[in-house]
Amino acid sequence: MQKSSLVIEKGERERFMQEILDREWEMFQAVKSATPASCQESPETFRKVRGSIFQLWPRKLMAAYLIELTAAKRHGRNLLTEKYARMDNLIPPINTNPVIDKIVAIEAQWQQAIRERYPALYARSCRGTDRTDDGNNFSVYLRSELETYGDTALDIYYEWVEMARRSGMNYSLSMLNHLVLNSGFESIEAAEAFWSKEIDT
């Protein structure tokens, strides 16, 4: 790929990400959940956390999700309200696409690998893998979010994580690395060392 094409793609990815963050933040502000999220009062934290995820998404996944966010707004749907309602088990499943369970299974394994390798950082930054029935459990949280996606985005998402799984990659670890770098740490190892000391004191 030529340098000019790479620059255009990078600029387009950045534009997609910022538009997604803007639309999600607008929806997030209107969420009234039984378990309020602390970052509802901090747009900077919200953008940092969510941005660390979208930084890794392929362009076609961002494009598909942005289209779905736009359509949801046009039809008066708040995807973030629906996500938290599912987490609190207030509404029935929104989307029963079978790839959701496949995605959750892959990412739950990635989360467990992080928990074993970086326990202090995991305890500080990640949702638990221990069985619960609410959004404190990673699988419940992810499934609730994925149910708000349309089938186009879900199929792209599954193709993306399945390819990573086959290649031995851990995208959850890559996303966590983005987050710690965006939070001012030099590396994920430095973040683990910092939070290990905090736990010990």
PDB file of C-alpha atoms in Angstrom:
ATOM      1  CA  MET A   1       0.000   0.000   0.000  1.00  0.00           C
ATOM      2  CA  GLN A   2       1.363   3.427  -0.947  1.00  0.00           C
ATOM      3  CA  LYS A   3       2.241   5.950   1.746  1.00  0.00           C
ATOM      4  CA  SER A   4      -0.520   8.349   0.642  1.00  0.00           C
ATOM      5  CA  SER A   5      -3.101   5.557   0.921  1.00  0.00           C
ATOM      6  CA  LEU A   6      -1.892   4.714   4.428  1.00  0.00           C
ATOM      7  CA  VAL A   7      -2.237   8.354   5.471  1.00  0.00           C
ATOM      8  CA  ILE A   8      -5.768   8.518   4.055  1.00  0.00           C
ATOM      9  CA  GLU A   9      -6.740   5.272   5.805  1.00  0.00           C
ATOM     10  CA  LYS A  10      -5.266   6.460   9.113  1.00  0.00           C
ATOM     11  CA  GLY A  11      -7.158   9.747   8.836  1.00  0.00           C
ATOM     12  CA  GLU A  12     -10.389   7.947   8.014  1.00  0.00           C
ATOM     13  CA  ARG A  13      -9.964   5.547  10.938  1.00  0.00           C
ATOM     14  CA  GLU A  14      -9.375   8.493  13.290  1.00  0.00           C
ATOM     15  CA  ARG A  15     -12.483  10.252  11.969  1.00  0.00           C
ATOM     16  CA  PHE A  16     -14.583   7.111  12.393  1.00  0.00           C
ATOM     17  CA  MET A  17     -13.301   6.638  15.943  1.00  0.00           C
ATOM     18  CA  GLN A  18     -14.016  10.221  16.991  1.00  0.00           C
ATOM     19  CA  GLU A  19     -17.526  10.085  15.499  1.00  0.00           C
ATOM     20  CA  ILE A  20     -18.221   6.806  17.309  1.00  0.00           C
ATOM     21  CA  LEU A  21     -16.969   8.266  20.594  1.00  0.00           C
ATOM     22  CA  ASP A  22     -19.097  11.395  20.122  1.00  0.00           C
ATOM     23  CA  ARG A  23     -22.255   9.388  19.418  1.00  0.00           C
ATOM     24  CA  GLU A  24     -21.631   6.902  22.224  1.00  0.00           C
ATOM     25  CA  TRP A  25     -20.960   9.681  24.725  1.00  0.00           C
ATOM     26  CA  GLU A  26     -24.208  11.399  23.765  1.00  0.00           C
ATOM     27  CA  MET A  27     -26.096   8.152  24.362  1.00  0.00           C
ATOM     28  CA  PHE A  28     -24.117   7.319  27.514  1.00  0.00           C
ATOM     29  CA  GLN A  29     -25.087  10.605  29.131  1.00  0.00           C
ATOM     30  CA  ALA A  30     -28.736   9.568  28.971  1.00  0.00           C
ATOM     31  CA  VAL A  31     -28.224   6.130  30.571  1.00  0.00           C
ATOM     32  CA  LYS A  32     -29.896   5.576  33.947  1.00  0.00           C
ATOM     33  CA  SER A  33     -28.673   2.222  35.219  1.00  0.00           C
ATOM     34  CA  ALA A  34     -29.060   0.297  38.455  1.00  0.00           C
ATOM     35  CA  THR A  35     -25.248   0.220  38.463  1.00  0.00           C
ATOM     36  CA  PRO A  36     -24.161   3.722  37.341  1.00  0.00           C
ATOM     37  CA  ALA A  37     -20.755   3.953  35.694  1.00  0.00           C
ATOM     38  CA  SER A  38     -18.296   6.378  37.269  1.00  0.00           C
ATOM     39  CA  CYS A  39     -17.082   7.627  33.886  1.00  0.00           C
ATOM     40  CA  GLN A  40     -20.541   9.096  33.169  1.00  0.00           C
ATOM     41  CA  GLU A  41     -19.200  12.166  34.963  1.00  0.00           C
ATOM     42  CA  SER A  42     -15.902  12.142  33.073  1.00  0.00           C
ATOM     43  CA  PRO A  43     -15.943  12.405  29.281  1.00  0.00           C
ATOM     44  CA  GLU A  44     -12.141  12.246  29.252  1.00  0.00           C
ATOM     45  CA  THR A  45     -12.115   8.883  31.042  1.00  0.00           C
ATOM     46  CA  PHE A  46     -14.913   7.584  28.840  1.00  0.00           C
ATOM     47  CA  ARG A  47     -13.064   8.513  25.658  1.00  0.00           C
ATOM     48  CA  LYS A  48      -9.813   7.056  26.991  1.00  0.00           C
ATOM     49  CA  VAL A  49     -11.374   3.711  27.902  1.00  0.00           C
ATOM     50  CA  ARG A  50     -13.577   3.320  24.842  1.00  0.00           C
ATOM     51  CA  GLY A  51     -10.924   4.768  22.561  1.00  0.00           C
ATOM     52  CA  SER A  52      -8.452   2.097  23.668  1.00  0.00           C
ATOM     53  CA  ILE A  53     -10.905  -0.439  22.225  1.00  0.00           C
ATOM     54  CA  PHE A  54     -11.712   1.313  18.967  1.00  0.00           C
ATOM     55  CA  GLN A  55      -8.036   2.058  18.285  1.00  0.00           C
ATOM     56  CA  LEU A  56      -7.639  -1.613  17.461  1.00  0.00           C
ATOM     57  CA  TRP A  57     -10.806  -2.161  15.449  1.00  0.00           C
ATOM     58  CA  PRO A  58     -10.430  -2.667  11.700  1.00  0.00           C
ATOM     59  CA  ARG A  59     -11.768   0.171   9.593  1.00  0.00           C
ATOM     60  CA  LYS A  60     -14.677  -1.834   8.171  1.00  0.00           C
ATOM     61  CA  LEU A  61     -15.865  -2.726  11.685  1.00  0.00           C
ATOM     62  CA  MET A  62     -15.776   0.916  12.762  1.00  0.00           C
ATOM     63  CA  ALA A  63     -17.644   1.902   9.595  1.00  0.00           C
ATOM     64  CA  ALA A  64     -20.341  -0.735  10.174  1.00  0.00           C
ATOM     65  CA  TYR A  65     -20.798   0.230  13.828  1.00  0.00           C
ATOM     66  CA  LEU A  66     -20.938   3.932  12.993  1.00  0.00           C
ATOM     67  CA  ILE A  67     -23.687   3.245  10.461  1.00  0.00           C
ATOM     68  CA  GLU A  68     -25.606   1.338  13.147  1.00  0.00           C
ATOM     69  CA  LEU A  69     -25.160   4.136  15.706  1.00  0.00           C
ATOM     70  CA  THR A  70     -26.419   6.646  13.152  1.00  0.00           C
ATOM     71  CA  ALA A  71     -29.446   4.507  12.285  1.00  0.00           C
ATOM     72  CA  ALA A  72     -30.219   3.952  15.972  1.00  0.00           C
ATOM     73  CA  LYS A  73     -30.252   7.683  16.654  1.00  0.00           C
ATOM     74  CA  ARG A  74     -32.487   8.274  13.647  1.00  0.00           C
ATOM     75  CA  HIS A  75     -34.984   5.732  14.990  1.00  0.00           C
ATOM     76  CA  GLY A  76     -34.869   7.035  18.562  1.00  0.00           C
ATOM     77  CA  ARG A  77     -32.891   4.103  19.984  1.00  0.00           C
ATOM     78  CA  ASN A  78     -30.212   4.548  22.625  1.00  0.00           C
ATOM     79  CA  LEU A  79     -27.866   1.598  22.236  1.00  0.00           C
ATOM     80  CA  LEU A  80     -26.075   2.362  25.503  1.00  0.00           C
ATOM     81  CA  THR A  81     -29.370   2.403  27.430  1.00  0.00           C
ATOM     82  CA  GLU A  82     -30.247  -0.946  25.864  1.00  0.00           C
ATOM     83  CA  LYS A  83     -26.815  -2.334  26.759  1.00  0.00           C
ATOM     84  CA  TYR A  84     -27.136  -1.393  30.429  1.00  0.00           C
ATOM     85  CA  ALA A  85     -30.735  -2.609  30.539  1.00  0.00           C
ATOM     86  CA  ARG A  86     -29.515  -5.994  29.318  1.00  0.00           C
ATOM     87  CA  MET A  87     -26.719  -5.960  31.911  1.00  0.00           C
ATOM     88  CA  ASP A  88     -29.323  -5.351  34.618  1.00  0.00           C
ATOM     89  CA  ASN A  89     -31.561  -8.032  33.044  1.00  0.00           C
ATOM     90  CA  LEU A  90     -34.406  -5.548  32.613  1.00  0.00           C
ATOM     91  CA  ILE A  91     -35.205  -6.434  29.005  1.00  0.00           C
ATOM     92  CA  PRO A  92     -35.133  -9.660  26.957  1.00  0.00           C
ATOM     93  CA  PRO A  93     -32.256 -10.416  24.552  1.00  0.00           C
ATOM     94  CA  ILE A  94     -31.990  -7.869  21.749  1.00  0.00           C
ATOM     95  CA  ASN A  95     -30.072  -9.962  19.233  1.00  0.00           C
ATOM     96  CA  THR A  96     -29.662 -13.751  19.312  1.00  0.00           C
ATOM     97  CA  ASN A  97     -27.089 -14.009  16.522  1.00  0.00           C
ATOM     98  CA  PRO A  98     -25.074 -17.172  17.335  1.00  0.00           C
ATOM     99  CA  VAL A  99     -21.743 -15.441  16.689  1.00  0.00           C
ATOM    100  CA  ILE A 100     -22.256 -13.481  19.937  1.00  0.00           C
ATOM    101  CA  ASP A 101     -21.552 -16.559  22.069  1.00  0.00           C
ATOM    102  CA  LYS A 102     -18.529 -17.379  19.904  1.00  0.00           C
ATOM    103  CA  ILE A 103     -17.089 -13.879  20.329  1.00  0.00           C
ATOM    104  CA  VAL A 104     -17.704 -13.939  24.084  1.00  0.00           C
ATOM    105  CA  ALA A 105     -15.978 -17.334  24.403  1.00  0.00           C
ATOM    106  CA  ILE A 106     -12.877 -16.088  22.571  1.00  0.00           C
ATOM    107  CA  GLU A 107     -12.613 -12.848  24.511  1.00  0.00           C
ATOM    108  CA  ALA A 108     -13.278 -14.529  27.868  1.00  0.00           C
ATOM    109  CA  GLN A 109     -10.226 -16.711  27.225  1.00  0.00           C
ATOM    110  CA  TRP A 110      -8.202 -13.596  26.419  1.00  0.00           C
ATOM    111  CA  GLN A 111      -9.350 -11.991  29.661  1.00  0.00           C
ATOM    112  CA  GLN A 112      -8.346 -15.051  31.662  1.00  0.00           C
ATOM    113  CA  ALA A 113      -4.878 -14.933  30.094  1.00  0.00           C
ATOM    114  CA  ILE A 114      -4.546 -11.290  31.189  1.00  0.00           C
ATOM    115  CA  ARG A 115      -5.716 -12.187  34.695  1.00  0.00           C
ATOM    116  CA  GLU A 116      -3.010 -14.836  34.984  1.00  0.00           C
ATOM    117  CA  ARG A 117      -0.208 -12.698  33.530  1.00  0.00           C
ATOM    118  CA  TYR A 118      -1.023  -9.283  35.017  1.00  0.00           C
ATOM    119  CA  PRO A 119      -3.138  -9.948  38.138  1.00  0.00           C
ATOM    120  CA  ALA A 120      -2.742  -6.514  39.761  1.00  0.00           C
ATOM    121  CA  LEU A 121      -3.503  -4.612  36.571  1.00  0.00           C
ATOM    122  CA  TYR A 122      -6.379  -6.945  35.818  1.00  0.00           C
ATOM    123  CA  ALA A 123      -7.898  -6.364  39.250  1.00  0.00           C
ATOM    124  CA  ARG A 124      -7.627  -2.608  38.730  1.00  0.00           C
ATOM    125  CA  SER A 125      -8.722  -2.267  35.115  1.00  0.00           C
ATOM    126  CA  CYS A 126     -10.806  -5.238  33.987  1.00  0.00           C
ATOM    127  CA  ARG A 127     -14.196  -6.742  34.717  1.00  0.00           C
ATOM    128  CA  GLY A 128     -14.103 -10.057  36.548  1.00  0.00           C
ATOM    129  CA  THR A 129     -14.358 -13.470  34.959  1.00  0.00           C
ATOM    130  CA  ASP A 130     -15.887 -14.948  38.123  1.00  0.00           C
ATOM    131  CA  ARG A 131     -19.510 -15.930  37.586  1.00  0.00           C
ATOM    132  CA  THR A 132     -22.032 -13.183  38.362  1.00  0.00           C
ATOM    133  CA  ASP A 133     -25.336 -12.228  36.791  1.00  0.00           C
ATOM    134  CA  ASP A 134     -24.566  -8.565  36.199  1.00  0.00           C
ATOM    135  CA  GLY A 135     -22.227  -6.249  34.299  1.00  0.00           C
ATOM    136  CA  ASN A 136     -19.420  -6.807  36.802  1.00  0.00           C
ATOM    137  CA  ASN A 137     -18.826 -10.055  34.945  1.00  0.00           C
ATOM    138  CA  PHE A 138     -16.902  -9.604  31.702  1.00  0.00           C
ATOM    139  CA  SER A 139     -18.967 -12.075  29.684  1.00  0.00           C
ATOM    140  CA  VAL A 140     -22.272 -10.516  30.779  1.00  0.00           C
ATOM    141  CA  TYR A 141     -20.947  -7.050  29.945  1.00  0.00           C
ATOM    142  CA  LEU A 142     -19.603  -8.030  26.521  1.00  0.00           C
ATOM    143  CA  ARG A 143     -22.686 -10.048  25.570  1.00  0.00           C
ATOM    144  CA  SER A 144     -24.930  -7.131  26.552  1.00  0.00           C
ATOM    145  CA  GLU A 145     -22.929  -4.810  24.334  1.00  0.00           C
ATOM    146  CA  LEU A 146     -22.740  -7.190  21.391  1.00  0.00           C
ATOM    147  CA  GLU A 147     -26.517  -7.665  21.446  1.00  0.00           C
ATOM    148  CA  THR A 148     -26.895  -3.979  20.553  1.00  0.00           C
ATOM    149  CA  TYR A 149     -24.829  -4.463  17.385  1.00  0.00           C
ATOM    150  CA  GLY A 150     -26.422  -5.286  14.062  1.00  0.00           C
ATOM    151  CA  ASP A 151     -25.633  -8.501  12.211  1.00  0.00           C
ATOM    152  CA  THR A 152     -23.269  -6.782   9.779  1.00  0.00           C
ATOM    153  CA  ALA A 153     -21.019  -5.464  12.549  1.00  0.00           C
ATOM    154  CA  LEU A 154     -21.268  -8.755  14.453  1.00  0.00           C
ATOM    155  CA  ASP A 155     -20.165 -10.825  11.471  1.00  0.00           C
ATOM    156  CA  ILE A 156     -17.189  -8.524  10.849  1.00  0.00           C
ATOM    157  CA  TYR A 157     -16.342  -8.564  14.557  1.00  0.00           C
ATOM    158  CA  TYR A 158     -16.418 -12.363  14.731  1.00  0.00           C
ATOM    159  CA  GLU A 159     -14.275 -12.729  11.617  1.00  0.00           C
ATOM    160  CA  TRP A 160     -11.757 -10.320  13.175  1.00  0.00           C
ATOM    161  CA  VAL A 161     -11.462 -12.037  16.582  1.00  0.00           C
ATOM    162  CA  GLU A 162     -11.551 -15.545  15.122  1.00  0.00           C
ATOM    163  CA  MET A 163      -8.652 -14.694  12.823  1.00  0.00           C
ATOM    164  CA  ALA A 164      -6.754 -13.341  15.832  1.00  0.00           C
ATOM    165  CA  ARG A 165      -7.501 -16.478  17.853  1.00  0.00           C
ATOM    166  CA  ARG A 166      -6.171 -18.699  15.093  1.00  0.00           C
ATOM    167  CA  SER A 167      -3.014 -16.568  14.920  1.00  0.00           C
ATOM    168  CA  GLY A 168      -2.458 -16.801  18.679  1.00  0.00           C
ATOM    169  CA  MET A 169      -3.112 -13.099  19.214  1.00  0.00           C
ATOM    170  CA  ASN A 170      -4.861 -11.570  22.232  1.00  0.00           C
ATOM    171  CA  TYR A 171      -6.684  -8.396  21.208  1.00  0.00           C
ATOM    172  CA  SER A 172      -7.909  -7.826  24.766  1.00  0.00           C
ATOM    173  CA  LEU A 173      -4.279  -7.577  25.860  1.00  0.00           C
ATOM    174  CA  SER A 174      -3.557  -5.170  22.995  1.00  0.00           C
ATOM    175  CA  MET A 175      -6.511  -2.995  24.049  1.00  0.00           C
ATOM    176  CA  LEU A 176      -5.325  -2.997  27.666  1.00  0.00           C
ATOM    177  CA  ASN A 177      -1.872  -1.988  26.459  1.00  0.00           C
ATOM    178  CA  HIS A 178      -3.404   0.973  24.577  1.00  0.00           C
ATOM    179  CA  LEU A 179      -5.253   1.962  27.745  1.00  0.00           C
ATOM    180  CA  VAL A 180      -2.194   1.925  30.013  1.00  0.00           C
ATOM    181  CA  LEU A 181      -0.133   3.865  27.467  1.00  0.00           C
ATOM    182  CA  ASN A 182      -2.940   6.419  27.101  1.00  0.00           C
ATOM    183  CA  SER A 183      -2.994   6.654  30.911  1.00  0.00           C
ATOM    184  CA  GLY A 184       0.654   7.693  31.068  1.00  0.00           C
ATOM    185  CA  PHE A 185       2.458   4.427  31.831  1.00  0.00           C
ATOM    186  CA  GLU A 186       5.561   3.533  29.838  1.00  0.00           C
ATOM    187  CA  SER A 187       4.452  -0.058  29.367  1.00  0.00           C
ATOM    188  CA  ILE A 188       1.969  -2.636  30.540  1.00  0.00           C
ATOM    189  CA  GLU A 189       4.715  -4.130  32.733  1.00  0.00           C
ATOM    190  CA  ALA A 190       5.212  -0.734  34.405  1.00  0.00           C
ATOM    191  CA  ALA A 191       1.476  -0.516  35.079  1.00  0.00           C
ATOM    192  CA  GLU A 192       1.478  -4.004  36.596  1.00  0.00           C
ATOM    193  CA  ALA A 193       4.423  -3.110  38.849  1.00  0.00           C
ATOM    194  CA  PHE A 194       2.708   0.111  39.966  1.00  0.00           C
ATOM    195  CA  TRP A 195      -0.583  -1.539  40.881  1.00  0.00           C
ATOM    196  CA  SER A 196       1.202  -4.459  42.559  1.00  0.00           C
ATOM    197  CA  LYS A 197       2.836  -1.976  44.933  1.00  0.00           C
ATOM    198  CA  GLU A 198      -0.521  -0.282  45.549  1.00  0.00           C
ATOM    199  CA  ILE A 199      -2.063  -3.610  46.523  1.00  0.00           C
ATOM    200  CA  ASP A 200       0.837  -4.423  48.862  1.00  0.00           C
ATOM    201  CA  THR A 201       0.685  -1.075  50.715  1.00  0.00           C
TER     202      THR A 201
END
